[in-house]
Short mmCIF file of C-alpha atoms in Angstrom, two decimals:
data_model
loop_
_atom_site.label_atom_id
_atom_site.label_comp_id
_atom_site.label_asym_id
_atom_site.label_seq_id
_atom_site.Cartn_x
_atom_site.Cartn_y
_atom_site.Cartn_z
CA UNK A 1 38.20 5.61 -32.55
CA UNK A 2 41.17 3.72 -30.30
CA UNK A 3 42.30 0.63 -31.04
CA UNK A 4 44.94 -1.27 -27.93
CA UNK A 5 47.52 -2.87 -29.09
CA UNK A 6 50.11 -5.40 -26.90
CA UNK A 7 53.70 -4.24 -27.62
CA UNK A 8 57.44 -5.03 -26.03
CA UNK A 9 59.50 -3.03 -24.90
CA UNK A 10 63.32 -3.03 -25.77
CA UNK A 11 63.57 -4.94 -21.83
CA UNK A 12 61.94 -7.90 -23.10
CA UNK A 13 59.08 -6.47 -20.79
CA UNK A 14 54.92 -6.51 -22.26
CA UNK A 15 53.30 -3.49 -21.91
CA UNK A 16 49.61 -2.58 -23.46
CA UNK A 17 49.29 0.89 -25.45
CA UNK A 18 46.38 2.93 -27.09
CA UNK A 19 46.88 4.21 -30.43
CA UNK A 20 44.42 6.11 -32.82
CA UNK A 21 42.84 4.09 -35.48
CA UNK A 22 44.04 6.41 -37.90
CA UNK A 23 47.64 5.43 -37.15
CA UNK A 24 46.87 2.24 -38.96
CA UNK A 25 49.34 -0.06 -36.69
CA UNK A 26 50.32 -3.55 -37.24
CA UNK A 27 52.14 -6.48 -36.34
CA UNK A 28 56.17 -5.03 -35.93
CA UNK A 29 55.45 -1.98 -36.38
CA UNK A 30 57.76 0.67 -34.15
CA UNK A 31 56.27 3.33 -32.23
CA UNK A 32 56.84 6.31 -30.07
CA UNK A 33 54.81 5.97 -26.86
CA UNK A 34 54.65 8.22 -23.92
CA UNK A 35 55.13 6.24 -20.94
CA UNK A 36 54.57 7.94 -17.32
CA UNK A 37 57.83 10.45 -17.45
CA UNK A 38 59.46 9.61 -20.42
CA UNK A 39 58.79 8.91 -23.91
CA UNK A 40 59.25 4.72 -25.16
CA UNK A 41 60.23 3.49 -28.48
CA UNK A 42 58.32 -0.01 -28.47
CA UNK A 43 57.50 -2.76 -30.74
CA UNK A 44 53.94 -3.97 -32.02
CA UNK A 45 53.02 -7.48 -31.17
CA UNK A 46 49.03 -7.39 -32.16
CA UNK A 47 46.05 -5.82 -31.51
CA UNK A 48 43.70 -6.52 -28.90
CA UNK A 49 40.77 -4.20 -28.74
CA UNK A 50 39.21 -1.77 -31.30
CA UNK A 51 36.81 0.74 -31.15
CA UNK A 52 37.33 0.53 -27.37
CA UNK A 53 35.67 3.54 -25.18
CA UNK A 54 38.42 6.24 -24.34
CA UNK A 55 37.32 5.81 -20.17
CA UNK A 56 39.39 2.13 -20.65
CA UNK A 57 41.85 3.51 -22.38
CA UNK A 58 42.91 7.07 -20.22
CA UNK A 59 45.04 5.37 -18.12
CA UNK A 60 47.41 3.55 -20.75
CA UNK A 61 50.25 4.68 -22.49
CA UNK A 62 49.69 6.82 -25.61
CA UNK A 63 50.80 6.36 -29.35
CA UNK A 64 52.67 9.68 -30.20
CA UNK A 65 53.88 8.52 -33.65
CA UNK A 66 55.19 5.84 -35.74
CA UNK A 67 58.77 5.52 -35.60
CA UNK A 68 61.13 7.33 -37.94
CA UNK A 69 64.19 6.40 -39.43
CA UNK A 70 66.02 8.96 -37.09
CA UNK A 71 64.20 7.20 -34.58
CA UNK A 72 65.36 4.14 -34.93
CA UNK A 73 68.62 5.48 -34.66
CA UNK A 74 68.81 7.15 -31.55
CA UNK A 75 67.13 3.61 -29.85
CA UNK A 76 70.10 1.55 -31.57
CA UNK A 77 72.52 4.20 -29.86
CA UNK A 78 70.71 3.86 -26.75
CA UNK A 79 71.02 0.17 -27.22
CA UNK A 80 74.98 0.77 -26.93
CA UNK A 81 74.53 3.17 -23.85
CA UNK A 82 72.52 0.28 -22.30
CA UNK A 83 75.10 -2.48 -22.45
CA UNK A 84 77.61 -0.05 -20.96
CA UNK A 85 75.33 0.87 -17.76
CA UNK A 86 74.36 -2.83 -17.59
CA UNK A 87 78.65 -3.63 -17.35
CA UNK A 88 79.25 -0.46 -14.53
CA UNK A 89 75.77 -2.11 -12.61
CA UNK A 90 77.40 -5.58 -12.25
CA UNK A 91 80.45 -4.12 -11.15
CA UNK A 92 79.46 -2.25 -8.37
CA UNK A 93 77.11 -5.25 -7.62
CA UNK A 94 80.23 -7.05 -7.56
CA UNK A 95 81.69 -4.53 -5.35
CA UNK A 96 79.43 -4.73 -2.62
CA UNK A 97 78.61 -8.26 -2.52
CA UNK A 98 74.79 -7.88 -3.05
CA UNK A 99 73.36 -11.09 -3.45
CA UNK A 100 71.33 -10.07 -6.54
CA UNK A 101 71.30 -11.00 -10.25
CA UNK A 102 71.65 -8.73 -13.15
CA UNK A 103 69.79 -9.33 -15.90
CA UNK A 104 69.71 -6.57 -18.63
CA UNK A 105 69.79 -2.00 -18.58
CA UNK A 106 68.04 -0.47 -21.21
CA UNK A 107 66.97 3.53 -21.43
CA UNK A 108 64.04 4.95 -22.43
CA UNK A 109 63.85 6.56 -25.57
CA UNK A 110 64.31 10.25 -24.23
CA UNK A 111 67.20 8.75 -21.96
CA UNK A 112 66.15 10.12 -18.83
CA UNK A 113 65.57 6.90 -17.10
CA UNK A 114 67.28 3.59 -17.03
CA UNK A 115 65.87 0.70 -16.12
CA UNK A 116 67.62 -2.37 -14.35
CA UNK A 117 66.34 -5.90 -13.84
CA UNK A 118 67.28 -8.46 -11.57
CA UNK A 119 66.47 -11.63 -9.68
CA UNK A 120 66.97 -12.43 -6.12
CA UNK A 121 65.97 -15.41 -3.74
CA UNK A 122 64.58 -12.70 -1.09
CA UNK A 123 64.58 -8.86 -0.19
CA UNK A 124 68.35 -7.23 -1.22
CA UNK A 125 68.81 -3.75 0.42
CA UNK A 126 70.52 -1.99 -2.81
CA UNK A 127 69.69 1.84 -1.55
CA UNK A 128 73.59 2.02 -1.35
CA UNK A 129 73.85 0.68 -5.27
CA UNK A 130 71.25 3.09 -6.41
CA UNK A 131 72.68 6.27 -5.07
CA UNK A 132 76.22 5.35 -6.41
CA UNK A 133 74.95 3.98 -9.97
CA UNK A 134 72.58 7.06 -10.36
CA UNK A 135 75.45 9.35 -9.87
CA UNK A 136 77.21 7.68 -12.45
CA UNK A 137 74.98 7.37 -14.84
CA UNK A 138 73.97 10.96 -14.33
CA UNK A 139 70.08 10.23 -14.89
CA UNK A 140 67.51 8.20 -13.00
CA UNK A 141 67.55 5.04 -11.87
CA UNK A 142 64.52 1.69 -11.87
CA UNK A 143 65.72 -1.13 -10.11
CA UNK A 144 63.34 -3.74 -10.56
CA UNK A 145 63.21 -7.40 -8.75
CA UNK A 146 61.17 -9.27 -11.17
CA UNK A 147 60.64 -13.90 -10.24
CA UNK A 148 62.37 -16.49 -12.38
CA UNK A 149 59.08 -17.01 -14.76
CA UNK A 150 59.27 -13.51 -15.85
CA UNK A 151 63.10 -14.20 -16.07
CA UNK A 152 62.72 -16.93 -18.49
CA UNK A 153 60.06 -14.96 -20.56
CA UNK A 154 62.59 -12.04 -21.06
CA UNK A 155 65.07 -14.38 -21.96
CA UNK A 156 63.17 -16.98 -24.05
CA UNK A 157 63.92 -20.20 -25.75
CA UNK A 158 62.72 -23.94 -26.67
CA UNK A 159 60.61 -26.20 -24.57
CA UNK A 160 60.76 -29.63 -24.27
CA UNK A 161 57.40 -29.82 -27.29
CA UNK A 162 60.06 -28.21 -29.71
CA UNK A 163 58.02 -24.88 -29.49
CA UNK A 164 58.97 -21.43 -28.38
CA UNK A 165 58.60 -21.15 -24.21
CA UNK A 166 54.95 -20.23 -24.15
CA UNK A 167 55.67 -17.38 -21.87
CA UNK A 168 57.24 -15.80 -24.08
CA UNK A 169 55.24 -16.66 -26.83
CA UNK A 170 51.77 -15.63 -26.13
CA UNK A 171 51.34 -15.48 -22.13
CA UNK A 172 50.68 -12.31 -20.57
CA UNK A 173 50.20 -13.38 -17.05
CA UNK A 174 51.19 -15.93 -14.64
CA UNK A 175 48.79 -17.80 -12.89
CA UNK A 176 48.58 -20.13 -9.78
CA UNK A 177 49.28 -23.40 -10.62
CA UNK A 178 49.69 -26.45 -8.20
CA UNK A 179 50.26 -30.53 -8.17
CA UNK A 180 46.77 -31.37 -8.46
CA UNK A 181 46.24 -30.25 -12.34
CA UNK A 182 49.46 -32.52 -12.99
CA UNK A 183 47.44 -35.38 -10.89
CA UNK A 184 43.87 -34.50 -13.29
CA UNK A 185 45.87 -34.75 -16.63
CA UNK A 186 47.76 -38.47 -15.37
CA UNK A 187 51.45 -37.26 -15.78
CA UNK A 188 54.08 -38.57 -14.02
CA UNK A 189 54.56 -36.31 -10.95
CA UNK A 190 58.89 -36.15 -11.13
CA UNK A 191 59.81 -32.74 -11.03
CA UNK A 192 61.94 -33.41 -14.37
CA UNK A 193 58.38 -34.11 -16.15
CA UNK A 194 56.26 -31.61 -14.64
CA UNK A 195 58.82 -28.60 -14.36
CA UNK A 196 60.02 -25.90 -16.83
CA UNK A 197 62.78 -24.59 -17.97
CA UNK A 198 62.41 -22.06 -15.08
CA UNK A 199 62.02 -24.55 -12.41
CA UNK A 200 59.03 -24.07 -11.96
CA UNK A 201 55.54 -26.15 -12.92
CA UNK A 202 54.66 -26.05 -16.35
CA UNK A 203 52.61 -22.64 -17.41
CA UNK A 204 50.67 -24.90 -20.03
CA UNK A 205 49.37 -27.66 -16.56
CA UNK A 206 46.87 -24.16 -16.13
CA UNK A 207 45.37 -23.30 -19.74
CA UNK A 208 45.27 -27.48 -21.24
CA UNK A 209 43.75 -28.08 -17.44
CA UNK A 210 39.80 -27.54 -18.17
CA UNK A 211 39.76 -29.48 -21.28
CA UNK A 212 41.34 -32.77 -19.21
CA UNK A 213 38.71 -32.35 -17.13
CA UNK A 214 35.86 -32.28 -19.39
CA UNK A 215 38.00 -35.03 -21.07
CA UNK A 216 38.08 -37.14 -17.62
CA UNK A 217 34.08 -36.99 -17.07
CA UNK A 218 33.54 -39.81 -19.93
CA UNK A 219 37.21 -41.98 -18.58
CA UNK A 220 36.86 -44.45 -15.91
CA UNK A 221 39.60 -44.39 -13.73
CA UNK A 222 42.25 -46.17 -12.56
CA UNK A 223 41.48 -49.43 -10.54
CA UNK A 224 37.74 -49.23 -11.39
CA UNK A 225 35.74 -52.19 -12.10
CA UNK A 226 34.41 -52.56 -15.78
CA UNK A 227 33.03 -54.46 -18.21
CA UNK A 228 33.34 -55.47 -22.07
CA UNK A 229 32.51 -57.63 -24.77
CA UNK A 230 35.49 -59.94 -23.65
CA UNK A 231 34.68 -60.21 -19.90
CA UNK A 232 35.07 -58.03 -16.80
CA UNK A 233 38.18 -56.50 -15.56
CA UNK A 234 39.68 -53.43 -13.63
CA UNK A 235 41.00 -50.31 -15.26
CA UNK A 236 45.19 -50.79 -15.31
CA UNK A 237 45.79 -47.72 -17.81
CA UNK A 238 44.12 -44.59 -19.75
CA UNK A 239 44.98 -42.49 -22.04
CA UNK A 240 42.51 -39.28 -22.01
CA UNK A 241 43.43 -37.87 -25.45
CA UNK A 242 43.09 -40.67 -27.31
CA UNK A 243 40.25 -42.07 -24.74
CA UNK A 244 41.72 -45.44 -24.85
CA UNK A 245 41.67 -47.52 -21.81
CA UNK A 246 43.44 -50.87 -20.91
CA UNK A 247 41.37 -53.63 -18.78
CA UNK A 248 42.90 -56.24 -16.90
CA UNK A 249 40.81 -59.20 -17.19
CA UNK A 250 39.67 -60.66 -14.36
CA UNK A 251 40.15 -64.48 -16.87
CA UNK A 252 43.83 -63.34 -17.07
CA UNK A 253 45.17 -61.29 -19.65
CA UNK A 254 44.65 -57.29 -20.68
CA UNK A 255 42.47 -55.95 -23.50
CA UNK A 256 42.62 -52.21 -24.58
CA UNK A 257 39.58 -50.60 -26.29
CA UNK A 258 37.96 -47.36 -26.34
CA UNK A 259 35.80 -45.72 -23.56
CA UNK A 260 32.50 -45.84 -25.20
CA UNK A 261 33.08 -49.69 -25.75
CA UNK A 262 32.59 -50.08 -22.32
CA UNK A 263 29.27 -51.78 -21.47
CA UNK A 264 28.86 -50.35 -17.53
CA UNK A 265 30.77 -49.86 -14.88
CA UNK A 266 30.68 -50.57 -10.92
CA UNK A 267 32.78 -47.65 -9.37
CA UNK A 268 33.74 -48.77 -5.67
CA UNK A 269 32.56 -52.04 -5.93
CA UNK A 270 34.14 -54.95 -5.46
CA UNK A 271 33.97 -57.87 -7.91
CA UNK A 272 31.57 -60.56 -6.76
CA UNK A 273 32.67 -63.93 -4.93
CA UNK A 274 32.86 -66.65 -7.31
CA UNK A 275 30.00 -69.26 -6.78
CA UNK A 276 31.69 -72.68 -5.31
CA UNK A 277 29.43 -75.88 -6.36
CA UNK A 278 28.53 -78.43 -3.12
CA UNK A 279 31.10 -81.56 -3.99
CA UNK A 280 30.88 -84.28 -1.66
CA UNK A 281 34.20 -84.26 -0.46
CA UNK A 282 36.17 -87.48 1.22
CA UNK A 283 37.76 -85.91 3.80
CA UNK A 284 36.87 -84.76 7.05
CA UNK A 285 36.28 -81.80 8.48
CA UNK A 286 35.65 -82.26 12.48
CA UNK A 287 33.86 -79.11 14.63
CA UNK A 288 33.84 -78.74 18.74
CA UNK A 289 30.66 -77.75 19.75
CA UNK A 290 30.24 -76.02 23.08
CA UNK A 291 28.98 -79.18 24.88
CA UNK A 292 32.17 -81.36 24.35
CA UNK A 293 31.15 -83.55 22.03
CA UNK A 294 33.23 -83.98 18.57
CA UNK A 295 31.34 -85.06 15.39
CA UNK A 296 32.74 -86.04 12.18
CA UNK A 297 30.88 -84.06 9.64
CA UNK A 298 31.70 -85.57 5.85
CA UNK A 299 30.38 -82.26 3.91
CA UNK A 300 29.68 -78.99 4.12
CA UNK A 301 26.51 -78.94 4.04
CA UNK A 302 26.60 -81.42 6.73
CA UNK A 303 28.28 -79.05 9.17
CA UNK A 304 26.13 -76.27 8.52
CA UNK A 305 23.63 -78.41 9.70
CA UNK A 306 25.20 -79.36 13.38
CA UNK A 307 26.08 -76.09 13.60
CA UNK A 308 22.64 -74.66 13.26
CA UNK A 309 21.63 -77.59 15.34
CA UNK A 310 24.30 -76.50 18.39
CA UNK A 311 22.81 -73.33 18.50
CA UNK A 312 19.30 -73.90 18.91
CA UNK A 313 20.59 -76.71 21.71
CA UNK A 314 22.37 -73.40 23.83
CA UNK A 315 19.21 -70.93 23.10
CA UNK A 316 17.04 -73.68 24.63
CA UNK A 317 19.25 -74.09 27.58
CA UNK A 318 19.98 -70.44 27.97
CA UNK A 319 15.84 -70.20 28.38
CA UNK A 320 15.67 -72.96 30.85
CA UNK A 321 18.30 -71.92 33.38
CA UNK A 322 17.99 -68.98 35.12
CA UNK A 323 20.87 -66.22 35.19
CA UNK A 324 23.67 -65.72 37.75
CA UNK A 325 21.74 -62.14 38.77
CA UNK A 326 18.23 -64.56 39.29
CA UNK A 327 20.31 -67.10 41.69
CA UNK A 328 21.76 -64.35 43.88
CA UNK A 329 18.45 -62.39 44.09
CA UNK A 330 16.80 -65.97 45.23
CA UNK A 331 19.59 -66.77 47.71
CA UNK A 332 19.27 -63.28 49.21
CA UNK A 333 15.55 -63.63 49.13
CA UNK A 334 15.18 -67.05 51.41
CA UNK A 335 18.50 -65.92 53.37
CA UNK A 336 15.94 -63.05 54.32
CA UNK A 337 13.07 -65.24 54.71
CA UNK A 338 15.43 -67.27 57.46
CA UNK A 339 16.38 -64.39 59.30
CA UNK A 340 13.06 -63.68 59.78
CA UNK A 341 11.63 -66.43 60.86
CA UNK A 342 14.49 -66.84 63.59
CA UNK A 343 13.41 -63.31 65.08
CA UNK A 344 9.47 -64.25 65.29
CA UNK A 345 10.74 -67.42 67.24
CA UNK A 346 12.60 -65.30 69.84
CA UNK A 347 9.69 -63.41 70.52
CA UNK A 348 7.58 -66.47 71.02
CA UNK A 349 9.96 -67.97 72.90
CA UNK A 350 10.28 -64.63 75.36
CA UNK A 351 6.69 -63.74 75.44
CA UNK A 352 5.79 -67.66 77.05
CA UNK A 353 8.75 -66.86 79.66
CA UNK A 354 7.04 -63.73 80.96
CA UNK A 355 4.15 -65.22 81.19
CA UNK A 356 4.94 -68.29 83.22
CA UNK A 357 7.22 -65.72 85.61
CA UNK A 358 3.86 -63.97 86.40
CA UNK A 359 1.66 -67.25 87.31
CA UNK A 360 4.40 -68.19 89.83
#
């Protein structure tokens, strides 16, 4: 049986083993694992898998042995031989001006590789640094560009909740994570709120993200119209944790209460028009209708009425007159009619002519 295990290496780097059963590892436990080309002295975080087929676990590094007093040893001297390459890397970095940040050396257990990390705003040609560091180090050389979140995990510390930076705490990857899960969770969108100590959005806007929205799916939001025991009002405030939400009262004044309190809700709507009873009022309100004429009209109702009136008064008179296109077509029609008539008159007038020419 093989049993995986998550362990860290003496980088600050995660790195998944398999290990027999039989080995009977546990939390901080120190092991021996062979690691591509050289041989790793690594520390047990937990397990995660047992009894898993040996086809998943071929292509990750293998257990050799529990660590041995001797063992630990030799890694605490090549702890020393570490801090020495990391002070002759930043040197020659140094040296050549290479716009690159060191961040820790460590060897592998069988020192015949050392490993460098660093961070770097883009693409740093450091061919030239690794022949010249190799040769002085007399062994082979990893250079390694690794972002600022992975940064901060190596390095660790306190986040704003008082707990330990959850990348380095339990994360194991970095996902994608953008504005909009900061917009579904209703924090304040200034970078101070929203960003980590990395600079970067907050690793815990991705993993607390689904539960704020199964959270949001019995909230009203923001601005929507609602209704309670103590009158209607629109939505000014939420809070989806506690589910607590704040009207504003259309009466005046703000109530808060909890979501299932409210009694329904009308999302998009607007709130309907207050209902204004007829008054007879004293003063005067005077209309121009399209004939001229000026009437003094006491209420409203009573210019409703002449208004209504007015327009049946142009309807009518729109039916009785003909249009602008019926007058031309008549005016062309009789100026044709004319024309016409003229002609037949000529042709009267020279047909008698020829005839009296012929009698003579």
């Amino acid at each position: 049986m093989i049993n995986t295990y998550l362990t860290k290496l003496p980088n600050g780097m995660s790195c998944d083993i398999a290990a027999a059963a039989e080995m009977g590892l546990k939390a901080d436990d120190y092991v021996i694992v062979k690691r591509d080309y050289s041989l790793e002295y690594v520390r047990v975080v937990r397990m995660t898998g047992e009894d898993v087929p040996s086809e998943q676990t071929s292509l990750l590094p293998q257990a050799q042995r529990i660590a041995t007093v001797i063992d630990r040893a030799a890694a605490t001297e090549n702890e020393a031989h570490a801090k020495s390459a990391y002070r002759t890397a930043c040197q020659m970095v140094e040296k050549m001006a290479l716009p690159m940040k060191l961040l820790n050396a460590s060897y592998s257990f069988d020192r015949k590789l050392v490993t460098i990390q660093f961070t770097a705003d883009g693409r740093v040609d450091f061919r030239e640094l690794v022949k010249e560091l190799s040769q002085a180090l007399s062994c082979r050389l990893d250079l390694r560009q690794i972002g600022v979140r992975d940064e901060t995990s190596i390095c660790g510390g306190i986040a704003v909740c008082g707990q330990v930076l959850c990348c380095s705490r339990f994360l194991r990857e970095f996902n994608s994570i953008n504005v909009k899960m900061a917009k579904d969770q209703d924090l304040s969108l200034t970078p101070s709120t929203i960003s980590g100590v990395c600079g970067r959005l907050k690793c815990c806007l991705k993993f607390e993200h689904d539960g704020y929205v199964e959270m949001e799916k019995s909230m009203p939001r923001r601005g929507e119209l609602c209704e309670c025991s103590k009158g209607r009002g629109r939505v000014s405030d939420r809070n989806m944790l506690t589910q607590m939400v704040t009207l504003q009262l259309e009466e005046g004044g703000s109530v808060t209460l909890h979501a299932s309190e409210l009694k329904y809700r009308l999302r998009g709507k607007a709130p309907e028009p207050k209902k204004v009873e007829e008054v007879a009022d004293s003063s005067f309100d005077m209309p121009i209708f399209p004939n001229g004429n000026i009437h003094a009209i006491a209420t409203v109702k009573e210019v409703a009425t002449a208004k209504e009136s007015a327009a049946e008064r142009e309807d009518s008179a729109a039916e009785k007159t003909p249009g602008k296109n019926n007058e031309k077509r008549n005016q062309h029609k009789n100026r044709k009619n004319r024309n016409h008539k003229r002609k037949n008159q000529r042709r009267n007038q020279d047909g008698n002519n020829r005839r009296g020419d012929s009698e003579d």
